[in-house]
Coordinates of N, CA, C and O in Angstrom, one line a residue:
X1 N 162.9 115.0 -10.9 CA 161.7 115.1 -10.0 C 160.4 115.1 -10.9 O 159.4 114.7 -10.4
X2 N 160.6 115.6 -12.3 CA 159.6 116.1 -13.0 C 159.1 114.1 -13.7 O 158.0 113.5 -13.8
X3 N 160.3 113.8 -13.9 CA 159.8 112.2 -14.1 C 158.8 111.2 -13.0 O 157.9 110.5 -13.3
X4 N 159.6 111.7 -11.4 CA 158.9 111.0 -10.4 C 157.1 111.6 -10.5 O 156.2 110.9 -10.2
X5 N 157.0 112.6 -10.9 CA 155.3 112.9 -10.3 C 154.5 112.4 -12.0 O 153.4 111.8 -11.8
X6 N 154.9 112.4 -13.1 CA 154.5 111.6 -14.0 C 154.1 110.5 -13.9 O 153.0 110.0 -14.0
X7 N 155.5 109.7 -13.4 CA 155.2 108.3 -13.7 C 154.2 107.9 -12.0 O 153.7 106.7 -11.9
X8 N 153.9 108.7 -10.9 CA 153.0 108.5 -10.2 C 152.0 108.6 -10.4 O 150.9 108.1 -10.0
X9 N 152.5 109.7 -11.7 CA 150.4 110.2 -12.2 C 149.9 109.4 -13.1 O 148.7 109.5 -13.4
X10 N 150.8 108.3 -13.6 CA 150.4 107.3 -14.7 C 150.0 106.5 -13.5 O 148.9 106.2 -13.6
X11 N 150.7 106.1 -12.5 CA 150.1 105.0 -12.0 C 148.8 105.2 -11.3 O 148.0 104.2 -11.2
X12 N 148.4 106.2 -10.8 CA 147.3 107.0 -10.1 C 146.3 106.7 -11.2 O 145.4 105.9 -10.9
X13 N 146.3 107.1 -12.3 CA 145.5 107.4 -13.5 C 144.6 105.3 -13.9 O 143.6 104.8 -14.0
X14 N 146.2 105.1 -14.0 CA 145.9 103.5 -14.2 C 145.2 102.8 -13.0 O 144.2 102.3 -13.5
X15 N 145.2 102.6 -12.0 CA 144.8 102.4 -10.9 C 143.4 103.1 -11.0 O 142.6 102.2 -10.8
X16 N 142.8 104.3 -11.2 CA 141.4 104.7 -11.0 C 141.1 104.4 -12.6 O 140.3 105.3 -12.6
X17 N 141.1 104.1 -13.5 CA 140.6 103.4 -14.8 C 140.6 101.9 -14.4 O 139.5 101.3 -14.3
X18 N 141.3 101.4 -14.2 CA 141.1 99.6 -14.0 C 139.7 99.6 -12.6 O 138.9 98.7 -12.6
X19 N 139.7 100.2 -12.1 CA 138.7 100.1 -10.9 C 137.2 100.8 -11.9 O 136.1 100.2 -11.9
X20 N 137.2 102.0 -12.7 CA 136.0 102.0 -13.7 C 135.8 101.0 -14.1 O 134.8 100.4 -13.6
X21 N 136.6 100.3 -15.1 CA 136.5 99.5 -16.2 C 135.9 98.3 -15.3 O 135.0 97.8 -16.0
X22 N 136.0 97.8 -14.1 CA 136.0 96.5 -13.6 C 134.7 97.1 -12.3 O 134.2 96.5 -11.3
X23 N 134.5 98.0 -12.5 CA 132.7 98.4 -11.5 C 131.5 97.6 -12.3 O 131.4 97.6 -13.5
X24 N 131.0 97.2 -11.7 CA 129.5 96.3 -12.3 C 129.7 95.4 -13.4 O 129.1 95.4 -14.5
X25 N 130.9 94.5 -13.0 CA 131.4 93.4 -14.3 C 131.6 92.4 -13.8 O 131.9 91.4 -14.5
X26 N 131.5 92.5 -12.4 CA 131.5 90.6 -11.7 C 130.4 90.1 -12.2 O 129.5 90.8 -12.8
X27 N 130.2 88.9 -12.0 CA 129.2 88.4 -12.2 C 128.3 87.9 -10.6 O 128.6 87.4 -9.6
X28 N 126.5 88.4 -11.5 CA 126.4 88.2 -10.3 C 126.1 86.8 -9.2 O 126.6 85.9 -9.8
X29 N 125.6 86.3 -8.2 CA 126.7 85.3 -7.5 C 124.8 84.2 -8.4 O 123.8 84.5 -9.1
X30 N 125.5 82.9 -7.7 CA 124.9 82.5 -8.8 C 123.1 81.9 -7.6 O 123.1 81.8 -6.4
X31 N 122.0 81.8 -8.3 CA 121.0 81.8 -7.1 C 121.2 80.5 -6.7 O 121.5 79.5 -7.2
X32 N 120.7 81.0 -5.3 CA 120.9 79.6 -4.5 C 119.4 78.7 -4.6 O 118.3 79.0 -4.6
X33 N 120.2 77.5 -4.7 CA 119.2 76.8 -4.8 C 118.0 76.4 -3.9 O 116.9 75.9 -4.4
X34 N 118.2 76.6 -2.8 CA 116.5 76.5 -2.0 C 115.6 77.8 -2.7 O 114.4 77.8 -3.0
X35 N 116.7 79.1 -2.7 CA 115.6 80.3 -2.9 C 114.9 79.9 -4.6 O 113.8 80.3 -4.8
X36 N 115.4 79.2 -5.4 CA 114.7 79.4 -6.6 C 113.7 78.1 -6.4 O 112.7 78.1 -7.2
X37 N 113.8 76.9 -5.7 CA 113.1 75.7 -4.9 C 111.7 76.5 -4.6 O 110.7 76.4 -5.3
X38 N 112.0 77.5 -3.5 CA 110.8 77.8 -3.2 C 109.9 78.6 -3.9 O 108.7 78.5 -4.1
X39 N 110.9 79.5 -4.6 CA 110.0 80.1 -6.1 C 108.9 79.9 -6.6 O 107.8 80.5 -6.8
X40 N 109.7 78.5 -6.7 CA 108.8 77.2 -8.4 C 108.0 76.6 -7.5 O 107.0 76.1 -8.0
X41 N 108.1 76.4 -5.7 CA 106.9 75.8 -4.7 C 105.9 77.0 -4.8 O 104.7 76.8 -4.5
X42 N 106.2 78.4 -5.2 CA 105.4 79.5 -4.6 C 104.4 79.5 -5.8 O 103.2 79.6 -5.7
X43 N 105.4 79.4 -7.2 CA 104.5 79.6 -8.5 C 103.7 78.1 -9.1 O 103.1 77.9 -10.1
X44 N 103.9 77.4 -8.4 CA 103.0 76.4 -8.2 C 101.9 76.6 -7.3 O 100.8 76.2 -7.7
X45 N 101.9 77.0 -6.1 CA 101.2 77.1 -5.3 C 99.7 78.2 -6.2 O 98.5 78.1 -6.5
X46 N 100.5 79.0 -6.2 CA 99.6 80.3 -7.1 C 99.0 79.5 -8.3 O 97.9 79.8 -8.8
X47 N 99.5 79.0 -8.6 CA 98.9 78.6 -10.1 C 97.9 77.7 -9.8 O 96.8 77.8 -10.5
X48 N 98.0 76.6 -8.7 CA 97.1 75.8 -8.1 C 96.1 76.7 -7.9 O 95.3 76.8 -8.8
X49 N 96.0 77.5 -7.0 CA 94.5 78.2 -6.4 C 93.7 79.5 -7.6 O 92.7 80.1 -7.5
X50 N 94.7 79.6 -8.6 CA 94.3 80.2 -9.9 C 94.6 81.5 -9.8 O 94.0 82.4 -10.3
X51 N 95.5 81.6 -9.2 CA 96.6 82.8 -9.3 C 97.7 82.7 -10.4 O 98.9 82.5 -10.3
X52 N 96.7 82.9 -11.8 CA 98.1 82.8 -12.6 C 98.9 83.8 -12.9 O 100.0 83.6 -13.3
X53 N 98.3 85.2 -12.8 CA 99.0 86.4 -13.9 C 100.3 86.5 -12.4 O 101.5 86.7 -12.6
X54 N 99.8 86.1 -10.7 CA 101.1 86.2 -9.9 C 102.4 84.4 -9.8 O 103.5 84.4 -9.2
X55 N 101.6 83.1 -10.7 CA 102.5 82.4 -10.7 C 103.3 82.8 -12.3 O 104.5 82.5 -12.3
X56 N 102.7 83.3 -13.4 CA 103.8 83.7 -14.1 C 104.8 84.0 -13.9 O 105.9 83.5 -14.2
X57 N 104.5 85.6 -12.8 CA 105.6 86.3 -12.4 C 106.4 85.6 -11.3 O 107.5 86.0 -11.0
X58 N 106.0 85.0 -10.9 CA 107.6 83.5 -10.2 C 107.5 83.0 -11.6 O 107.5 84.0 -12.3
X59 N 107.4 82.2 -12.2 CA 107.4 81.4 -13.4 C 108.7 82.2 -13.8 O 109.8 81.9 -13.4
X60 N 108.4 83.4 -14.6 CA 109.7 84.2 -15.3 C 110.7 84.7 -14.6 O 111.5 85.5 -15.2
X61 N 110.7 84.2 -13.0 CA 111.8 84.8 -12.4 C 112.5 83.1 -12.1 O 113.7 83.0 -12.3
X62 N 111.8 82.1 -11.8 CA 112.8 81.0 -12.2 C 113.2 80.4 -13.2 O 114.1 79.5 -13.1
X63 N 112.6 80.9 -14.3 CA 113.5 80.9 -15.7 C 114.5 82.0 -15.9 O 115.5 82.0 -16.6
X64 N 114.2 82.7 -15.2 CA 115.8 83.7 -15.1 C 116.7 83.5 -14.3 O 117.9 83.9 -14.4
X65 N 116.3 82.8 -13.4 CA 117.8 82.0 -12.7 C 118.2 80.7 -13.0 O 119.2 80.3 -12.6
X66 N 117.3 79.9 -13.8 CA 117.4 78.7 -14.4 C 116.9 78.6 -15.5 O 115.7 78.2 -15.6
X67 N 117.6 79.1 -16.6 CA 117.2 79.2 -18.1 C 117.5 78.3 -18.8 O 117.7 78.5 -20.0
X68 N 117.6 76.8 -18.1 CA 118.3 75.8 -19.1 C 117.0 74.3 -18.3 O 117.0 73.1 -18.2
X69 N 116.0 75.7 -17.8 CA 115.0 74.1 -17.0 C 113.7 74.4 -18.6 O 113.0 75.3 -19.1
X70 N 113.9 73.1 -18.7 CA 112.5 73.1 -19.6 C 110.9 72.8 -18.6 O 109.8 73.3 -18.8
X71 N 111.2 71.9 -17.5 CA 110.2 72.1 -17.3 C 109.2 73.4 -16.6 O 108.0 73.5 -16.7
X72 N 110.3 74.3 -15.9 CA 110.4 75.6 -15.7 C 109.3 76.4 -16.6 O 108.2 76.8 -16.3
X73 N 110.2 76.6 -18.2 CA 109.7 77.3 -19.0 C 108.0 76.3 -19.7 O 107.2 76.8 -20.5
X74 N 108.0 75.6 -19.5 CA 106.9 74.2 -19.7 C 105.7 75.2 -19.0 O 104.6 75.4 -19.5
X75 N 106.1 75.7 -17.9 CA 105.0 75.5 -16.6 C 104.4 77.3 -16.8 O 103.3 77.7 -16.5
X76 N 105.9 78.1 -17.3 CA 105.7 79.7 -17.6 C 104.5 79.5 -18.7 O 103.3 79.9 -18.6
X77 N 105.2 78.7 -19.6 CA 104.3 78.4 -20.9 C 102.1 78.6 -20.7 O 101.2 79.4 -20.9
X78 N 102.4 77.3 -20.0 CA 101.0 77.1 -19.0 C 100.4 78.6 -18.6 O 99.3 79.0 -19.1
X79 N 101.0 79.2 -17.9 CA 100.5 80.0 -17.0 C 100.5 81.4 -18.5 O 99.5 82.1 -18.7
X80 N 101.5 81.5 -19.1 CA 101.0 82.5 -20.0 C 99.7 82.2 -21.1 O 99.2 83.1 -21.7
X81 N 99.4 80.8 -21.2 CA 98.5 80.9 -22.3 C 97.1 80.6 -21.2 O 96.2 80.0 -21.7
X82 N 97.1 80.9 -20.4 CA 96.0 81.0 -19.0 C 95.7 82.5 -19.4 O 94.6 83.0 -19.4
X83 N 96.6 82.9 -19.5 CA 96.2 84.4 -19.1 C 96.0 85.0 -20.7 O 96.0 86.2 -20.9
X84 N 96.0 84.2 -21.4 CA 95.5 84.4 -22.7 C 96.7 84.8 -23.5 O 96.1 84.9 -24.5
X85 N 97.6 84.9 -23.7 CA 98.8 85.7 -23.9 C 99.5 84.7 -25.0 O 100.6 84.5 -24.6
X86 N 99.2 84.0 -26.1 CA 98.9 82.5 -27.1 C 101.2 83.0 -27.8 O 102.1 82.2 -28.0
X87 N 101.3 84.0 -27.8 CA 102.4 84.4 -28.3 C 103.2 84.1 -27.3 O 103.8 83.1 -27.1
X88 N 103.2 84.9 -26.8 CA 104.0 84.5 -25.0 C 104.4 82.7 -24.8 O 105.4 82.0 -24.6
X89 N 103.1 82.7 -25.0 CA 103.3 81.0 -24.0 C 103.8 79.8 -25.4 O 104.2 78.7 -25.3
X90 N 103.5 80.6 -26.7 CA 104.6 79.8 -27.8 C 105.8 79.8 -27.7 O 106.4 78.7 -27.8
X91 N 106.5 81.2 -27.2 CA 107.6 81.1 -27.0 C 108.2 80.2 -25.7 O 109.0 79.2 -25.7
X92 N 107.7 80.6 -24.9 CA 108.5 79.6 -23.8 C 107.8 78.4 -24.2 O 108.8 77.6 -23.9
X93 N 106.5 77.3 -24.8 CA 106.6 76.1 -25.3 C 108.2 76.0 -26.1 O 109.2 75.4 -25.6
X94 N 108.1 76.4 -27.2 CA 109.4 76.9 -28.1 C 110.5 76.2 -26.9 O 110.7 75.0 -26.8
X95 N 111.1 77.3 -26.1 CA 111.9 77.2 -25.6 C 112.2 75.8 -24.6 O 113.2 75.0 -24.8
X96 N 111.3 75.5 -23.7 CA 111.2 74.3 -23.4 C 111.1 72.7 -24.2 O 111.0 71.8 -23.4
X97 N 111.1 72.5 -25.7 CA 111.4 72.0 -26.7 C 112.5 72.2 -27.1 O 112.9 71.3 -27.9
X98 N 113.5 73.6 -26.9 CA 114.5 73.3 -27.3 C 115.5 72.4 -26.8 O 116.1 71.5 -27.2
X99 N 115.3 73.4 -24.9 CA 116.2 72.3 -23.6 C 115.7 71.1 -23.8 O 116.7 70.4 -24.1
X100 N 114.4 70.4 -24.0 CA 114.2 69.1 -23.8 C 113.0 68.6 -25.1 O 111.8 68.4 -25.0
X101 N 113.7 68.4 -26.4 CA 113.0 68.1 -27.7 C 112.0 66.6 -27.3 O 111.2 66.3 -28.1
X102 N 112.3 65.7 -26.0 CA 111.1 64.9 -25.8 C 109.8 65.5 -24.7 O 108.7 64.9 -24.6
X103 N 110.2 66.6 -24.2 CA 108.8 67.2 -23.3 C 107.6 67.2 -24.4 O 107.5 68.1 -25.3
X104 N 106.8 65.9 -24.3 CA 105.3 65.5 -24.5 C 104.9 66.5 -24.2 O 104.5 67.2 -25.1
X105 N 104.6 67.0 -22.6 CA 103.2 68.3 -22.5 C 104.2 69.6 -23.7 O 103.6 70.1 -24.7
X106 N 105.0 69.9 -23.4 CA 105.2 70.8 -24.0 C 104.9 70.9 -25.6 O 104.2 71.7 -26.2
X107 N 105.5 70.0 -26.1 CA 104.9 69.2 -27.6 C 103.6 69.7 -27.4 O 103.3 70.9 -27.4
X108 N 102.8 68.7 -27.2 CA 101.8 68.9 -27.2 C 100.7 70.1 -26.7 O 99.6 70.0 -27.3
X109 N 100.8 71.0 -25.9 CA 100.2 72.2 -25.5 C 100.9 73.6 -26.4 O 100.5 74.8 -26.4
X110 N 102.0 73.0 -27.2 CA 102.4 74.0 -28.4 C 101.4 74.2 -29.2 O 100.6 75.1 -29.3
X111 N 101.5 72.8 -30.0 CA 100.2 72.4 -30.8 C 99.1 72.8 -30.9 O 98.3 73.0 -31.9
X112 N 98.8 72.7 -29.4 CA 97.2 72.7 -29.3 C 97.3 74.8 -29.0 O 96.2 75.3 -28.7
X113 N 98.3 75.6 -29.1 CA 98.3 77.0 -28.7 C 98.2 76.9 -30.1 O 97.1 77.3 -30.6
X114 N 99.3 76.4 -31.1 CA 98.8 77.1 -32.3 C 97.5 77.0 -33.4 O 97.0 77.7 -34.3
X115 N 97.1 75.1 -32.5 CA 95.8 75.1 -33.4 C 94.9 76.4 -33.1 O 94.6 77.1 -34.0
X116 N 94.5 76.8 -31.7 CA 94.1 78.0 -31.6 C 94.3 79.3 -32.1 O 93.4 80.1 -32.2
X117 N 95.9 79.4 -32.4 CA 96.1 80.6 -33.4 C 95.3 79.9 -34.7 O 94.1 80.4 -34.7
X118 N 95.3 79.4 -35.4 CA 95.0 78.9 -36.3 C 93.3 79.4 -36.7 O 92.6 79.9 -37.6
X119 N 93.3 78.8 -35.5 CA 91.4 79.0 -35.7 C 91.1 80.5 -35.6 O 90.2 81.1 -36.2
X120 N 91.9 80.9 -34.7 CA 91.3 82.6 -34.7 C 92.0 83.6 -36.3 O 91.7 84.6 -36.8
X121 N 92.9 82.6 -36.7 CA 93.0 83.5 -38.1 C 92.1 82.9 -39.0 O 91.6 83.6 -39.9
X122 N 91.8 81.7 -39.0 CA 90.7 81.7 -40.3 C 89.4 82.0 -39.7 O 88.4 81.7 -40.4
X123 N 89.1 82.4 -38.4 CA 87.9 83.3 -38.2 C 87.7 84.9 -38.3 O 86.7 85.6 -38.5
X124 N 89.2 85.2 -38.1 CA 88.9 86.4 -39.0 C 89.2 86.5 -40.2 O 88.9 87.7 -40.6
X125 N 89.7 85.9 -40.9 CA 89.4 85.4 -42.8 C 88.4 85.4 -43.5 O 88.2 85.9 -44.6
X126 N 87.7 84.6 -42.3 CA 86.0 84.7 -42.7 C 85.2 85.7 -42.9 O 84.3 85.8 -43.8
X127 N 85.5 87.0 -41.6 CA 84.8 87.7 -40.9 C 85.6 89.1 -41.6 O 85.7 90.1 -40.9
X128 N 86.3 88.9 -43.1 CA 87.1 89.6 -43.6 C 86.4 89.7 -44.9 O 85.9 90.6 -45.5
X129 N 86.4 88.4 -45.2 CA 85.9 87.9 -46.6 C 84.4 88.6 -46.9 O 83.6 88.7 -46.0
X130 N 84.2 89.0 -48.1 CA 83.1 89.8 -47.9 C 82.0 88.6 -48.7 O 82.4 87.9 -49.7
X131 N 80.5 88.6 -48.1 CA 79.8 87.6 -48.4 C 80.0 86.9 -50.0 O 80.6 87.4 -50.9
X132 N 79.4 85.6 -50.1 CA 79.6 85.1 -51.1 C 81.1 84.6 -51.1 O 81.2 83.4 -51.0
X133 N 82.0 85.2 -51.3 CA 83.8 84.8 -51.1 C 83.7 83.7 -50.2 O 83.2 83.8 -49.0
X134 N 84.4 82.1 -51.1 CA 84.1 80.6 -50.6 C 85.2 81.0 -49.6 O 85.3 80.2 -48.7
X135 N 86.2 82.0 -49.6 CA 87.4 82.1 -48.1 C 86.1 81.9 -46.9 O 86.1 81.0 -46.1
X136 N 85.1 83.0 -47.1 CA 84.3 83.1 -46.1 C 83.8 81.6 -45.0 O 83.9 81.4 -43.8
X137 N 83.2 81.0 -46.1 CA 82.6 79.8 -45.9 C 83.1 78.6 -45.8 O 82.5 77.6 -45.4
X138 N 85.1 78.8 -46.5 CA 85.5 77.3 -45.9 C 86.1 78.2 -44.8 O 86.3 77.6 -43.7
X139 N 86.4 79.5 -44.8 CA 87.6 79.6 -43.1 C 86.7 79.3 -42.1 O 87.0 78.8 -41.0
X140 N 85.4 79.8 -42.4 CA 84.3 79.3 -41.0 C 84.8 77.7 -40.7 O 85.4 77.3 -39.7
X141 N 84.4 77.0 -41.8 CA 83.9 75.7 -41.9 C 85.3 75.2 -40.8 O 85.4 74.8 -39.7
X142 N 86.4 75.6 -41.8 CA 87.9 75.3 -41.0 C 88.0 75.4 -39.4 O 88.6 74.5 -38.8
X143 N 87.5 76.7 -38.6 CA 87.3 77.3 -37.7 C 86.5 76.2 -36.7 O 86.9 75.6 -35.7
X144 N 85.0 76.0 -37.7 CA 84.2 75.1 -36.6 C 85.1 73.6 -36.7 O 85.0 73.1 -35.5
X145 N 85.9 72.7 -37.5 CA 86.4 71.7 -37.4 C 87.7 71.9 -36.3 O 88.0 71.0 -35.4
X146 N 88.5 73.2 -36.5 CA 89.3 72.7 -35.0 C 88.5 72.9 -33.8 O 88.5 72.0 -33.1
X147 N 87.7 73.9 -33.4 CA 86.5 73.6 -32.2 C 86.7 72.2 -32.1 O 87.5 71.8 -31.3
X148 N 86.0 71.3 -32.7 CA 85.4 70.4 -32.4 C 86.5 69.4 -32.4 O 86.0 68.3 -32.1
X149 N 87.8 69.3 -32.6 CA 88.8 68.6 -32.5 C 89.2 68.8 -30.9 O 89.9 68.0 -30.3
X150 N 88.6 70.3 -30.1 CA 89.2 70.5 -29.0 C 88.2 69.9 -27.9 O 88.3 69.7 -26.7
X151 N 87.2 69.6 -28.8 CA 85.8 69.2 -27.8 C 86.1 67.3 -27.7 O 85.6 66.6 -26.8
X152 N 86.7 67.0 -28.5 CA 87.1 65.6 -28.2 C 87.5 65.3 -26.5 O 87.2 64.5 -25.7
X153 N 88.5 66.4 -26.5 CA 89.5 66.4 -25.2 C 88.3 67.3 -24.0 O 89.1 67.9 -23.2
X154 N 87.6 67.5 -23.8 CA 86.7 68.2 -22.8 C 87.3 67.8 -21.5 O 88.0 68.5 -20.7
X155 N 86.8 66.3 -21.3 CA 87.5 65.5 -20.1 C 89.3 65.6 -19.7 O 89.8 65.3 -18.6
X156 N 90.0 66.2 -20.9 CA 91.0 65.6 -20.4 C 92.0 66.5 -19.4 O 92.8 66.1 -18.6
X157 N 91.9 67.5 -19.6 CA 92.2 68.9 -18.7 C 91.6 70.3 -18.3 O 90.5 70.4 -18.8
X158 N 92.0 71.2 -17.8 CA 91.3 71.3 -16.7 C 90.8 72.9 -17.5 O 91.5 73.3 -18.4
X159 N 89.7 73.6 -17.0 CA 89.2 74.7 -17.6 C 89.2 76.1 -17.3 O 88.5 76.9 -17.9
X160 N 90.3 76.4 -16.1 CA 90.0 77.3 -14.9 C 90.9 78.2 -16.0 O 91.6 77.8 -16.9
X161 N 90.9 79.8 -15.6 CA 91.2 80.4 -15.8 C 91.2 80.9 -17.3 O 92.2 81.6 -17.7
X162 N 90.2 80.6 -18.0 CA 89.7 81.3 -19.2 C 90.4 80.7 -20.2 O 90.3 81.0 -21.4
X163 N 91.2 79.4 -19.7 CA 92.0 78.4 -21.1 C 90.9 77.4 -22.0 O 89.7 76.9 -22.0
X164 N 91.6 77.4 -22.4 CA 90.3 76.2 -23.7 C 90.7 75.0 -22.7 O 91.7 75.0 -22.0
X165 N 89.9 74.0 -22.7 CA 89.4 72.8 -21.8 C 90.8 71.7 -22.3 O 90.8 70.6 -21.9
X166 N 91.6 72.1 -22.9 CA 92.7 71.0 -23.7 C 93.9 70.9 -23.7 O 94.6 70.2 -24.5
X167 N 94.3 71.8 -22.7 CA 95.6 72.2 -22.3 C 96.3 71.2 -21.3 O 95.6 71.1 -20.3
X168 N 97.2 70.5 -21.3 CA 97.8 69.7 -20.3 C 98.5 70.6 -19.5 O 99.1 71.6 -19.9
X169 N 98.5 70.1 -18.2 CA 99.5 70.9 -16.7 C 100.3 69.7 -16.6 O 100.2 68.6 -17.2
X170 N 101.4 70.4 -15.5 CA 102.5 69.6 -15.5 C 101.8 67.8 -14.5 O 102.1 66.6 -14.6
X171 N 100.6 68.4 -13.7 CA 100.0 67.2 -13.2 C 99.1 66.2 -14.0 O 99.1 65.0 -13.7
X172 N 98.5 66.7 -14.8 CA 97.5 65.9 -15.8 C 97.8 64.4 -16.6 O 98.8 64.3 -17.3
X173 N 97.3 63.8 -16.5 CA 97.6 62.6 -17.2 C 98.5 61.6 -16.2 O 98.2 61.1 -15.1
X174 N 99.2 61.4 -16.5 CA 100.2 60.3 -15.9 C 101.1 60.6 -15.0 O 102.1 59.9 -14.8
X175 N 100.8 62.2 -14.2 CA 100.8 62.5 -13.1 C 102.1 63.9 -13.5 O 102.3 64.3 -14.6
X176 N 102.8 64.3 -11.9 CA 103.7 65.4 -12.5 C 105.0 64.5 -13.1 O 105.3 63.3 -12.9
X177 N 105.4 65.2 -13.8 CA 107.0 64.9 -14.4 C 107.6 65.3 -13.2 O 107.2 66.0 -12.3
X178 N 109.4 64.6 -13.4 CA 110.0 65.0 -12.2 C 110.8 66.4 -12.4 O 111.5 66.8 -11.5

């Protein structure tokens, strides 16, 4: 008798351990595709009327259900360097070059994020450098030559939301990508 309530109590025991072990380990189901559709319609819509800091937040929730869309993280990218955020929106450039190493805007609005980092470190190089020190006077000099590299592009995109005038959107140029 003393065997029968053991080997019950092993199976009791095993039975409520496999049900721990296996609580919060499914995976969860996978999003459906109209809901993250409308997302990326909503975080476009927002981003259109200059609602960027609320199309980010769709932006980074349809890269969390689709982490393998470059144009996704392309458009996060956009919306983070809108909101000034130059680190941020490297990385998802970054990232969207990795899924798709020919995305042009993304290439390109990388570039043009870090010539910005660029200029704001050799403006404060300058503004570090104590007078006389030639750091002073070429990091300026360096500083005003990308300016005016961005002033080429004035016409070519768009200025709303506190971005430098040189940033390409997914619409600009030769229209949206698909």
């Amino acid at each position: 008798m003393a065997m029968g309530w053991t080997r019950w109590f092993a199976i009791v025991a095993a039975v409520w351990l496999a049900g721990c072990a296996a609580h919060g380990t499914l995976p969860d189901a996978a999003p459906r595709t109209d809901d993250v559709a409308s997302e990326r319609a909503d975080a476009d819509r927002a981003y259109a009327k200059g609602e960027i800091a609320h199309a980010a937040t769709l932006y980074e929730a349809v890269v969390e259900a689709l982490p393998d869309d470059a144009d996704a993280w392309f458009r996060l990218g956009n919306a983070r360097f809108r909101l000034q955020q130059p680190d941020a929106a490297v990385t998802a450039y970054d990232r969207a070059v990795q899924l798709d190493p020919r995305h042009a805007r993304a290439l390109y609005n990388l570039g043009v994020v870090r010539m910005k980092q660029a200029q704001a470190a050799l403006l404060s190089s300058a503004e570090a450098s104590p007078p006389g020190d030639p750091l002073r006077r070429d990091g300026a000099r360096m500083a005003q030559r990308i300016a005016r590299a961005g002033d080429d592009q004035v016409g070519h995109a768009h200025a709303d939301g506190g971005a430098p005038p040189f940033i390409v959107d997914a619409e600009d140029a030769s229209g949206p990508r698909p």
